[in-house]
Short mmCIF file of C-alpha atoms and ligand atoms in Angstrom, two decimals:
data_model
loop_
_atom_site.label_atom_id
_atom_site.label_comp_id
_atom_site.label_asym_id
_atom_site.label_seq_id
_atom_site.Cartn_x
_atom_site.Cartn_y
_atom_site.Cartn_z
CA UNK A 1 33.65 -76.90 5.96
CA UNK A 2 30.68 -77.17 3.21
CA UNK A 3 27.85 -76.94 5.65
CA UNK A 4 29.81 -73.99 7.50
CA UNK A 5 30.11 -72.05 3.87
CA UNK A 6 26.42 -72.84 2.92
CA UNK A 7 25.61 -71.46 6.44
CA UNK A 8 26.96 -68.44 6.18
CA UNK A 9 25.77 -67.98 2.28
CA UNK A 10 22.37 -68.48 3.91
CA UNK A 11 23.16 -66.38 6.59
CA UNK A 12 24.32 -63.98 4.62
CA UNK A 13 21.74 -63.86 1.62
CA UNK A 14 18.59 -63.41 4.88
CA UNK A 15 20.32 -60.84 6.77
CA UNK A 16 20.74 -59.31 3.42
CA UNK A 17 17.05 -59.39 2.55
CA UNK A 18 15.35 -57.73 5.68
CA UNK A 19 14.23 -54.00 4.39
CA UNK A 20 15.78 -52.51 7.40
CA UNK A 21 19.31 -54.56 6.77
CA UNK A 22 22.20 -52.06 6.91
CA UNK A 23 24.45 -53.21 4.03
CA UNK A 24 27.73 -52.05 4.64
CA UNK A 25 27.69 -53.61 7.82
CA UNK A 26 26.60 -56.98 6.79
CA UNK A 27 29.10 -56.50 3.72
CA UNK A 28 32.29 -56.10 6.34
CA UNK A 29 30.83 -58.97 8.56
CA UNK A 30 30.77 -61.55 5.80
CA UNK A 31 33.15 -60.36 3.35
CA UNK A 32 35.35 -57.99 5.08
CA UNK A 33 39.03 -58.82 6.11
CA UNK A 34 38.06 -60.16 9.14
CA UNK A 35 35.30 -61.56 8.43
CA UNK A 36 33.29 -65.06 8.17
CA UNK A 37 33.98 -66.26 4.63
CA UNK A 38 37.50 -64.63 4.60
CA UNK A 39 38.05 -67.00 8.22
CA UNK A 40 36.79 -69.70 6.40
CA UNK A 41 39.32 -69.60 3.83
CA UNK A 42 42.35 -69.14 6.38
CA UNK A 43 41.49 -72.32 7.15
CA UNK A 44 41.79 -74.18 3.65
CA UNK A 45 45.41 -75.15 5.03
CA UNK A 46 44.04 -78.15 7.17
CA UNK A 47 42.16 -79.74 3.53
CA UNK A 48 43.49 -82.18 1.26
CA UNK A 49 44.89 -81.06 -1.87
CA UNK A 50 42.48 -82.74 -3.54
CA UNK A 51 39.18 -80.73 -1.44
CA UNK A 52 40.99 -77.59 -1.44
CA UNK A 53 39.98 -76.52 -4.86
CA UNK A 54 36.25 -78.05 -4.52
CA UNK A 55 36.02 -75.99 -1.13
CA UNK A 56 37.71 -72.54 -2.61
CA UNK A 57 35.49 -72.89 -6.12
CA UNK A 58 32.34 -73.21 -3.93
CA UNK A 59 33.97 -70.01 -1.76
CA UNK A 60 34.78 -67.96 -4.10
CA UNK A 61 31.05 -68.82 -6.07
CA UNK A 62 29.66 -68.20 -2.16
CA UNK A 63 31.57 -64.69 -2.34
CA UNK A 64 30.15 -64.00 -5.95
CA UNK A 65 26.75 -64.74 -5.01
CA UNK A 66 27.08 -62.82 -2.08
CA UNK A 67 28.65 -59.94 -4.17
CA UNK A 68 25.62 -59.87 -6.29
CA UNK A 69 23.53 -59.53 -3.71
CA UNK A 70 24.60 -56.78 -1.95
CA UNK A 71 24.82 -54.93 -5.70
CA UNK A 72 20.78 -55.96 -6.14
CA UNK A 73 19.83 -54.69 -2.59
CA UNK A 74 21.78 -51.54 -3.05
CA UNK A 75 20.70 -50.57 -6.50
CA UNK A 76 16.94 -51.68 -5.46
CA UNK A 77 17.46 -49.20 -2.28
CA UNK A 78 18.47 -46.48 -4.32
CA UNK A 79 16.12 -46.72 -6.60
CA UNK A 80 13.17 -46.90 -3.55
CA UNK A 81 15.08 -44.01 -2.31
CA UNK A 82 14.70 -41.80 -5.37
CA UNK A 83 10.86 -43.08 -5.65
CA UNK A 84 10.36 -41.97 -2.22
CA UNK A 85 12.35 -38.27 -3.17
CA UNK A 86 9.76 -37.92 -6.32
CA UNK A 87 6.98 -38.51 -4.20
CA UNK A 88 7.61 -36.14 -1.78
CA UNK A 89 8.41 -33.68 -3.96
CA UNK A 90 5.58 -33.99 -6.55
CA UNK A 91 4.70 -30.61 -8.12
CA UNK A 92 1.17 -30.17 -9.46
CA UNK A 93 0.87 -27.54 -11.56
CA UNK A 94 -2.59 -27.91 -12.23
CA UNK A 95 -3.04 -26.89 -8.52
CA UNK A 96 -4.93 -23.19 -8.41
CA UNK A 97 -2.29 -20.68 -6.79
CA UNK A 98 -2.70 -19.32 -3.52
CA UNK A 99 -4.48 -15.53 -4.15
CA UNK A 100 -1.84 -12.54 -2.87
CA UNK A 101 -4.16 -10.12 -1.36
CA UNK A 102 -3.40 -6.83 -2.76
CA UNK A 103 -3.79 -3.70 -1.11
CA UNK A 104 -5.90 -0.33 -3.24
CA UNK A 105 -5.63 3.25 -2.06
CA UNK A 106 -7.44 4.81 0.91
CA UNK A 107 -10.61 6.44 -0.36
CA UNK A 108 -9.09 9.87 0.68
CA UNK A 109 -6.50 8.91 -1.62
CA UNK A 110 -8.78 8.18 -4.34
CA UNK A 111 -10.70 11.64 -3.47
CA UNK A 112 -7.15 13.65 -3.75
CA UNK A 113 -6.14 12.01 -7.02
CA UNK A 114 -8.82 12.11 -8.86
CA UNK A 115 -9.24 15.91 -7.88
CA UNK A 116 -5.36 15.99 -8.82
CA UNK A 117 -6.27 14.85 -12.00
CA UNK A 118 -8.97 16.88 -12.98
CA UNK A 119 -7.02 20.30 -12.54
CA UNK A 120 -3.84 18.69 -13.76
CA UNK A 121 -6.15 18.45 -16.78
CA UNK A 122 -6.79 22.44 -16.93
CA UNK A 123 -3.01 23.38 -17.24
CA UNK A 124 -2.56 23.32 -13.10
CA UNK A 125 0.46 22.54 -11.64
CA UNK A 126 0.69 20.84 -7.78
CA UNK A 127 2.50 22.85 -5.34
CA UNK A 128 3.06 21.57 -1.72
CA UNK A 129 3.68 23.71 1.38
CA UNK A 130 4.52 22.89 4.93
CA UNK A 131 2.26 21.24 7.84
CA UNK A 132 4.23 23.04 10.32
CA UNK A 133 3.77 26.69 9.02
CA UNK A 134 4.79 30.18 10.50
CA UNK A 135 1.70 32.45 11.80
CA UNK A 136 2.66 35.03 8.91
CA UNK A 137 1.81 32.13 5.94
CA UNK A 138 -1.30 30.61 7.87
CA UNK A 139 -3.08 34.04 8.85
CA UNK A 140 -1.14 37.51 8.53
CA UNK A 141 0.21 37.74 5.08
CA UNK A 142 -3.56 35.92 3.96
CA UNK A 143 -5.32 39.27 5.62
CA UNK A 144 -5.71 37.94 8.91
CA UNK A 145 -3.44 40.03 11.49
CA UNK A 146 -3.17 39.04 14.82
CA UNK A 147 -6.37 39.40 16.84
CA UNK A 148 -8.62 39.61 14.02
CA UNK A 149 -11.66 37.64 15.13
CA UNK A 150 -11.76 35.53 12.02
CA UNK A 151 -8.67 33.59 13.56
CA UNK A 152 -11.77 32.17 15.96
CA UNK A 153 -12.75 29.75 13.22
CA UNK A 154 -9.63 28.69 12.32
CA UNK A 155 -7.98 27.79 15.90
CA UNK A 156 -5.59 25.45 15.78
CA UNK A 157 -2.04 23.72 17.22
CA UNK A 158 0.53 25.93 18.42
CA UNK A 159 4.23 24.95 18.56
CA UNK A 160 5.33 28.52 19.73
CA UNK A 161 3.60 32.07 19.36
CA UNK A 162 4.72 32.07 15.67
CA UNK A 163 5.02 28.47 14.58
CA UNK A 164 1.74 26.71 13.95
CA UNK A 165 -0.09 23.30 12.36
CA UNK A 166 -1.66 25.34 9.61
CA UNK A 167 -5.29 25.59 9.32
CA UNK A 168 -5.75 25.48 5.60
CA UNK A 169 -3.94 25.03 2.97
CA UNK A 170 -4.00 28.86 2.01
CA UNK A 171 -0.53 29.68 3.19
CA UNK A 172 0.71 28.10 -0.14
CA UNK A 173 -1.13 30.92 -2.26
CA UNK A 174 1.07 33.47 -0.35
CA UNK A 175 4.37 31.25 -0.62
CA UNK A 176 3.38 30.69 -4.16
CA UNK A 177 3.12 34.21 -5.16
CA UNK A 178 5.97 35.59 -3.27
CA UNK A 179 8.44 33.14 -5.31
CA UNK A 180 6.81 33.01 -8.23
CA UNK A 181 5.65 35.86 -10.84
CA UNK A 182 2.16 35.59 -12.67
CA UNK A 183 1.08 33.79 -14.75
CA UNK A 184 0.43 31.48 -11.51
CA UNK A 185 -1.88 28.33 -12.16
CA UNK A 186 -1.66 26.05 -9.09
CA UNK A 187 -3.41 23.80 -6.72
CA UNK A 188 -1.90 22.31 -2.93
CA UNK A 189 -3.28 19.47 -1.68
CA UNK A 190 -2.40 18.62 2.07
CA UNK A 191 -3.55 17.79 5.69
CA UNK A 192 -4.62 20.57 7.48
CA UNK A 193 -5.21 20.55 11.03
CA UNK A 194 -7.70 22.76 13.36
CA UNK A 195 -8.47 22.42 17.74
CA UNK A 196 -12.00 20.57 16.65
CA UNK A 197 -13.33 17.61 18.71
CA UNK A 198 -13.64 14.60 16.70
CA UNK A 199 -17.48 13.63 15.69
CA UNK A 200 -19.18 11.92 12.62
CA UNK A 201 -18.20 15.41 10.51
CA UNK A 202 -14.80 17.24 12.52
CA UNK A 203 -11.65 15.79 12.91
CA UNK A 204 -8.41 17.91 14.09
CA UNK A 205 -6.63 16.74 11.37
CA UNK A 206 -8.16 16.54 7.99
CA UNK A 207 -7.61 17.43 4.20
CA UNK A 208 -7.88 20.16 1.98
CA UNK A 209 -7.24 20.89 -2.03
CA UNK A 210 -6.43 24.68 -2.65
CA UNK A 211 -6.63 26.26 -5.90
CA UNK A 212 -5.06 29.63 -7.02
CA UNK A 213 -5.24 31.62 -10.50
CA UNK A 214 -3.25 35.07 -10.87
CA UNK A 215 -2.85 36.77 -14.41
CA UNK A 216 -3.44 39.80 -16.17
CA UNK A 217 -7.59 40.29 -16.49
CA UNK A 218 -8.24 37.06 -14.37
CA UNK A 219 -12.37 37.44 -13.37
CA UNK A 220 -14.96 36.56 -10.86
CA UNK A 221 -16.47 35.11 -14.48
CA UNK A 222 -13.00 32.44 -15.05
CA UNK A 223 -13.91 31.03 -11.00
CA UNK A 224 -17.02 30.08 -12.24
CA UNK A 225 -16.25 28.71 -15.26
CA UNK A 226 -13.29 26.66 -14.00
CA UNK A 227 -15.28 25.33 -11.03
CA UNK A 228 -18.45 24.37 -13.23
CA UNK A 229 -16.19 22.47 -15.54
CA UNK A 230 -14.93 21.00 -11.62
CA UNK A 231 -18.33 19.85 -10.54
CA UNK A 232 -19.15 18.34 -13.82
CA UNK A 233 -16.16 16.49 -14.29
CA UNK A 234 -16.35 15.25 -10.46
CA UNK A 235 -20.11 14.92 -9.62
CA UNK A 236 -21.93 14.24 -13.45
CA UNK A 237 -22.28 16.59 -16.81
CA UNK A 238 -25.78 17.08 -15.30
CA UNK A 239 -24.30 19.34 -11.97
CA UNK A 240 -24.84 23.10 -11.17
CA UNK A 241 -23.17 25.32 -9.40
CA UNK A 242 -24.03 28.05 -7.20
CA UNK A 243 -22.36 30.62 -5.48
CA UNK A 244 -23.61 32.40 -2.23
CA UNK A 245 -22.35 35.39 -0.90
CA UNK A 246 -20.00 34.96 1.36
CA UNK A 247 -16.36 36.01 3.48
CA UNK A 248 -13.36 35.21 3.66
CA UNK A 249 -10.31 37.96 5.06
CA UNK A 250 -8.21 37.00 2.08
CA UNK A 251 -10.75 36.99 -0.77
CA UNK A 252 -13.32 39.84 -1.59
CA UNK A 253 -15.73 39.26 -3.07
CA UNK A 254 -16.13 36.06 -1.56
CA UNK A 255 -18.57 32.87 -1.90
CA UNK A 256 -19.45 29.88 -0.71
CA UNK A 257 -19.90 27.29 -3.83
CA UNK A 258 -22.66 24.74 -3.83
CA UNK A 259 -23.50 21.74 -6.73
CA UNK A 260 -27.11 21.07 -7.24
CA UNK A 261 -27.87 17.65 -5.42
CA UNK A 262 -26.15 14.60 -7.51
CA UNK A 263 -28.73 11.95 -5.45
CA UNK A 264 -31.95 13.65 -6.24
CA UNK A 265 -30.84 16.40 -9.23
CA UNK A 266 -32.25 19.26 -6.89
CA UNK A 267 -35.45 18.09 -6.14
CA UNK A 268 -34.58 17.28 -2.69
CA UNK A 269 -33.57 14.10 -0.67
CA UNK A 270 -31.94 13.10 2.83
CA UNK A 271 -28.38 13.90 1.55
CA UNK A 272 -29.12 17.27 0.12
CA UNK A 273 -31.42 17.70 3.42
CA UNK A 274 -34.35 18.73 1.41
CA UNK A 275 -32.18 21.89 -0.07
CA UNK A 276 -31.36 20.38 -3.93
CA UNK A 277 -28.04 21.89 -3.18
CA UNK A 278 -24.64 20.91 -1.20
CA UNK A 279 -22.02 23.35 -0.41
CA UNK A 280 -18.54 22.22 -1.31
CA UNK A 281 -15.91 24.78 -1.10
CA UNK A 282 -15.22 28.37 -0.56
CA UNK A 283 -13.51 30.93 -3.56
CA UNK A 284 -13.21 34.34 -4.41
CA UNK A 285 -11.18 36.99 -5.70
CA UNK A 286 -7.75 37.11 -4.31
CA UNK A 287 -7.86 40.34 -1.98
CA UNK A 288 -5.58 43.00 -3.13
CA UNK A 289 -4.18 43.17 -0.01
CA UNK A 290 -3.03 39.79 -0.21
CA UNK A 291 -1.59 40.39 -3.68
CA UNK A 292 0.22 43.32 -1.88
CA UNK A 293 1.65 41.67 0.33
CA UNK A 294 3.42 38.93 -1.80
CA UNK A 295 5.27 41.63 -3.95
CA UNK A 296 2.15 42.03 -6.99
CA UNK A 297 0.49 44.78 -8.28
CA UNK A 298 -3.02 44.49 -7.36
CA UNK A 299 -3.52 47.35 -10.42
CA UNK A 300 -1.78 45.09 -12.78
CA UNK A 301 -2.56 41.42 -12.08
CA UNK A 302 -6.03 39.66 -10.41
CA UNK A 303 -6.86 36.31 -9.34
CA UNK A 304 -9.23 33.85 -7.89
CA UNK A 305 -8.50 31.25 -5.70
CA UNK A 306 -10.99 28.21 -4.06
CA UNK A 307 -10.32 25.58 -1.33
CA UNK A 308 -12.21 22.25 -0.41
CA UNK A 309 -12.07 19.96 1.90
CA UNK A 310 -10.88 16.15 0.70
CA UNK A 311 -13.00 14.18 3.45
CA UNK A 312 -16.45 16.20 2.56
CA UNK A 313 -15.94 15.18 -1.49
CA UNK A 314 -15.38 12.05 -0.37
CA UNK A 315 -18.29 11.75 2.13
CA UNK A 316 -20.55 12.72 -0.67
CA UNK A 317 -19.08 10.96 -3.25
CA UNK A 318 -19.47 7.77 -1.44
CA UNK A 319 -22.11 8.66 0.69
CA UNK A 320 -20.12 8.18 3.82
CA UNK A 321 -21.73 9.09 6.88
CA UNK A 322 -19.41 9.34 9.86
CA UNK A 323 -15.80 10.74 9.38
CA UNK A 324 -14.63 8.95 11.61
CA UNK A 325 -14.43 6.32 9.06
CA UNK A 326 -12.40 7.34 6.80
CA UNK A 327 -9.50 7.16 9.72
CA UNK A 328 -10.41 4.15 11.51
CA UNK A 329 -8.33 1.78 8.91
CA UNK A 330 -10.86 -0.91 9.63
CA UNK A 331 -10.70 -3.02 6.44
CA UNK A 332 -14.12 -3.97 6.53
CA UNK A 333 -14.87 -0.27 5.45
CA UNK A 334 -11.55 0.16 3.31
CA UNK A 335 -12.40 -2.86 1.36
CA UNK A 336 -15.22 -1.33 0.01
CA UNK A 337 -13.40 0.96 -2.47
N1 LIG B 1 -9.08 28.43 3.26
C1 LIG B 1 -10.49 28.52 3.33
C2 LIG B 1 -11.02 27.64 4.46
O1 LIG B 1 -10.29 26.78 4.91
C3 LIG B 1 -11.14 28.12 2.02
C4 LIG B 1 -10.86 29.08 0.91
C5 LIG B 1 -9.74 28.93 0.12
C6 LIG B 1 -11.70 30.16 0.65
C7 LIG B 1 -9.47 29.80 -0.90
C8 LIG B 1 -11.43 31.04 -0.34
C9 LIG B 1 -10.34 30.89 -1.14
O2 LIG B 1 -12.12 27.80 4.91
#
C-alpha cells in the first residue's frame, strides 16, 4: 500500500508538471471523490491497527503535498497568464501617431471667400438668390426683354419657357431692390450656368460674385474707387485699374474693368499676353430702367453694380491654365492649395 501511495504521489506530482497539464482534471483524478488516493484510503480497512495510522499520516502528507502542488502550478499559470496579457497589450507611447489627413477648401472656395471677405470689409452684406430662376429675374426685369439679341450671349438651360438655370448672378440686384429700399450695399456669390462647351476656359456651369450699390448721389466716381480698393486688396497695393467702354442692357454707362498685369506690373508677359493689362469683370451704372422696374426712383436714387467670374480670379491668381481643373477633383491638383 506504500509503494501504491508513492506511485501515485509521483504520478501525480509529473502529470502535474507538464506545461500543457490541465489541472482540474488531474485534481479530480487524484484527489477527487472517486479518485486514486481517496480509493486508496477505502481500503485502510484490510491494515493492522498498528499500519493504519503510518499508512493514513503518509496519505494525508501525500494529499498535502499534492494540495500544494496544484496551488504552485495554478498561481504560477496565472501569473504566466497575466505576463502573456501585458505583453500583448503593451502600449508605447513614445510611438509617433498615425497622421489624420485633413482635408482644405477647394481653390474656388478659397477664391469666393477671400472675395467674401474683402467686401464684407467695405460695409457689404451677402445676399443669395436662386439657381433655378424665372426668365423675368435672369433677363426682363435686368433690361433684357424677350428677343433682345443680347440674350445670344447669355444662352443657357431651360426648364420651361419661363423657368431657367440663370446666367449670372444679376437677377439678385433686381430681387434685391424690389424687397429692399436704398441704402442697398450687397454682393451674391453663386454658380451660374450658360449652354457653353467645356474647354481649358468655358464650362456650363461656373461661378460668379455680383456686386450692387444704390443710394442717394451714388457715382460712376464710387465704382472706381470701390473696385481699385478691390484689385489692391486682391492682386497687390501696386495694381491699376482700368475701365473700357463697354455694354451691358442693364447698366449704362457700362465698362469692362481691367488690373494692370500682377506677373510683369504692365510691362508685358505670357499671362497678360503682351497687353500689361487683364480684364476681370464688367460694372456700370445701374440703368434707370432697371431701377424702374424694381419700384425706385431713378430721379431720386443711383447705383453701380459689377460682376466677376470666381474661376477667372482664381485662374489668375494661381496661374491655372485649364478650367477644367478646377472641377476634375483630382487631388494631385487640389493638394496644391
Ligand atoms: N452679369 C454680367 C455678366 O455676366 C456682369 C455684370 C454684372 C456687368 C453687373 C455689369 C454689372 O456678364
Amino acid at each position: 500500500m506504500r509503494e501504491t501511495l508513492e506511485k501515485i504521489k509521483a504520478e501525480a506530482l509529473e502529470a502535474l508538471s507538464a506545461p500543457s497539464a490541465n489541472i482540474e482534471d488531474l485534481r479530480i483524478k487524484y484527489l477527487g471523490k472517486k479518485g486514486e488516493l481517496t480509493a486508496v484510503l477505502r481500503g485502510m480497512g484490510k491494515l493492522s491497527a498498528e499500519e493504519r495510522p503510518v499508512i493514513g499520516q503518509l496519505a494525508n502528507d501525500i494529499r498535502a503535498e499534492i494540495e500544494a502542488k496544484i496551488e504552485q502550478m495554478t498561481a504560477e499559470r496565472r501569473a504566466r497568464e497575466i505576463e502573456e496579457k501585458l505583453e500583448a497589450e503593451k502600449l508605447d507611447v513614445t510611438i509617433p501617431g498615425d497622421k489624420i489627413a485633413q482635408g482644405h477648401f477647394h481653390p474656388l472656395s478659397l477664391v469666393q471667400r477671400q472675395l467674401e471677405e474683402i467686401f464684407l470689409g467695405m460695409g457689404y452684406s451677402i445676399v443669395e438668390g436662386p439657381e433655378v430662376e424665372l426668365d423675368y429675374y435672369n433677363f426682363q426685369a435686368l433690361n433684357i426683354p424677350k428677343d433682345h439679341p443680347a440674350r445670344d450671349t447669355q444662352d443657357t438651360f431651360y426648364i420651361t419657357e419661363n423657368i431657367l438655370l440663370r446666367s449670372q448672378t444679376s437677377p439678385v440686384q433686381a430681387r434685391t431692390m424690389e424687397v429692399q429700399k436704398p441704402p442697398i450695399k450687397i454682393i451674391s456669390p453663386g454658380r451660374v450656368y450658360r449652354s457653353d462647351a467645356v474647354d481649358a476656359t468655358h464650362s456650363p456651369l461656373f461661378h460668379q460674385v455680383e456686386g450692387l450699390v444704390v443710394d442717394k448721389g451714388i457715382t460712376m466716381g464710387d465704382l472706381k474707387g470701390t473696385l481699385e480698393m478691390f484689385a489692391k486688396t486682391m492682386f497687390g497695393e501696386e495694381t491699376k485699374i482700368r475701365f473700357r467702354p463697354h455694354h451691358f442692357p442693364f447698366t449704362e454707362p457700362s465698362a469692362e474693368v481691367d488690373v494692370s498685369c500682377f506677373v510683369c506690373g504692365g510691362k508685358g508677359c505670357r499671362l497678360c499676353k503682351g497687353e500689361g493689362w487683364i480684364e476681370i469683370l464688367g460694372a456700370g451704372m445701374v440703368h434707370p430702367n432697371v431701377l424702374r422696374m424694381c419700384g425706385i426712383d431713378p430721379e431720386i436714387y443711383s447705383g453701380f453694380a459689377f460682376g466677376m467670374g470666381v474661376e477667372r480670379i482664381a485662374m489668375l491668381k494661381y496661374r491655372i491654365d485649364d478650367m477644367r481643373l478646377l472641377y476634375e477633383n483630382d487631388v494631385r491638383f487640389l493638394n496644391q492649395f
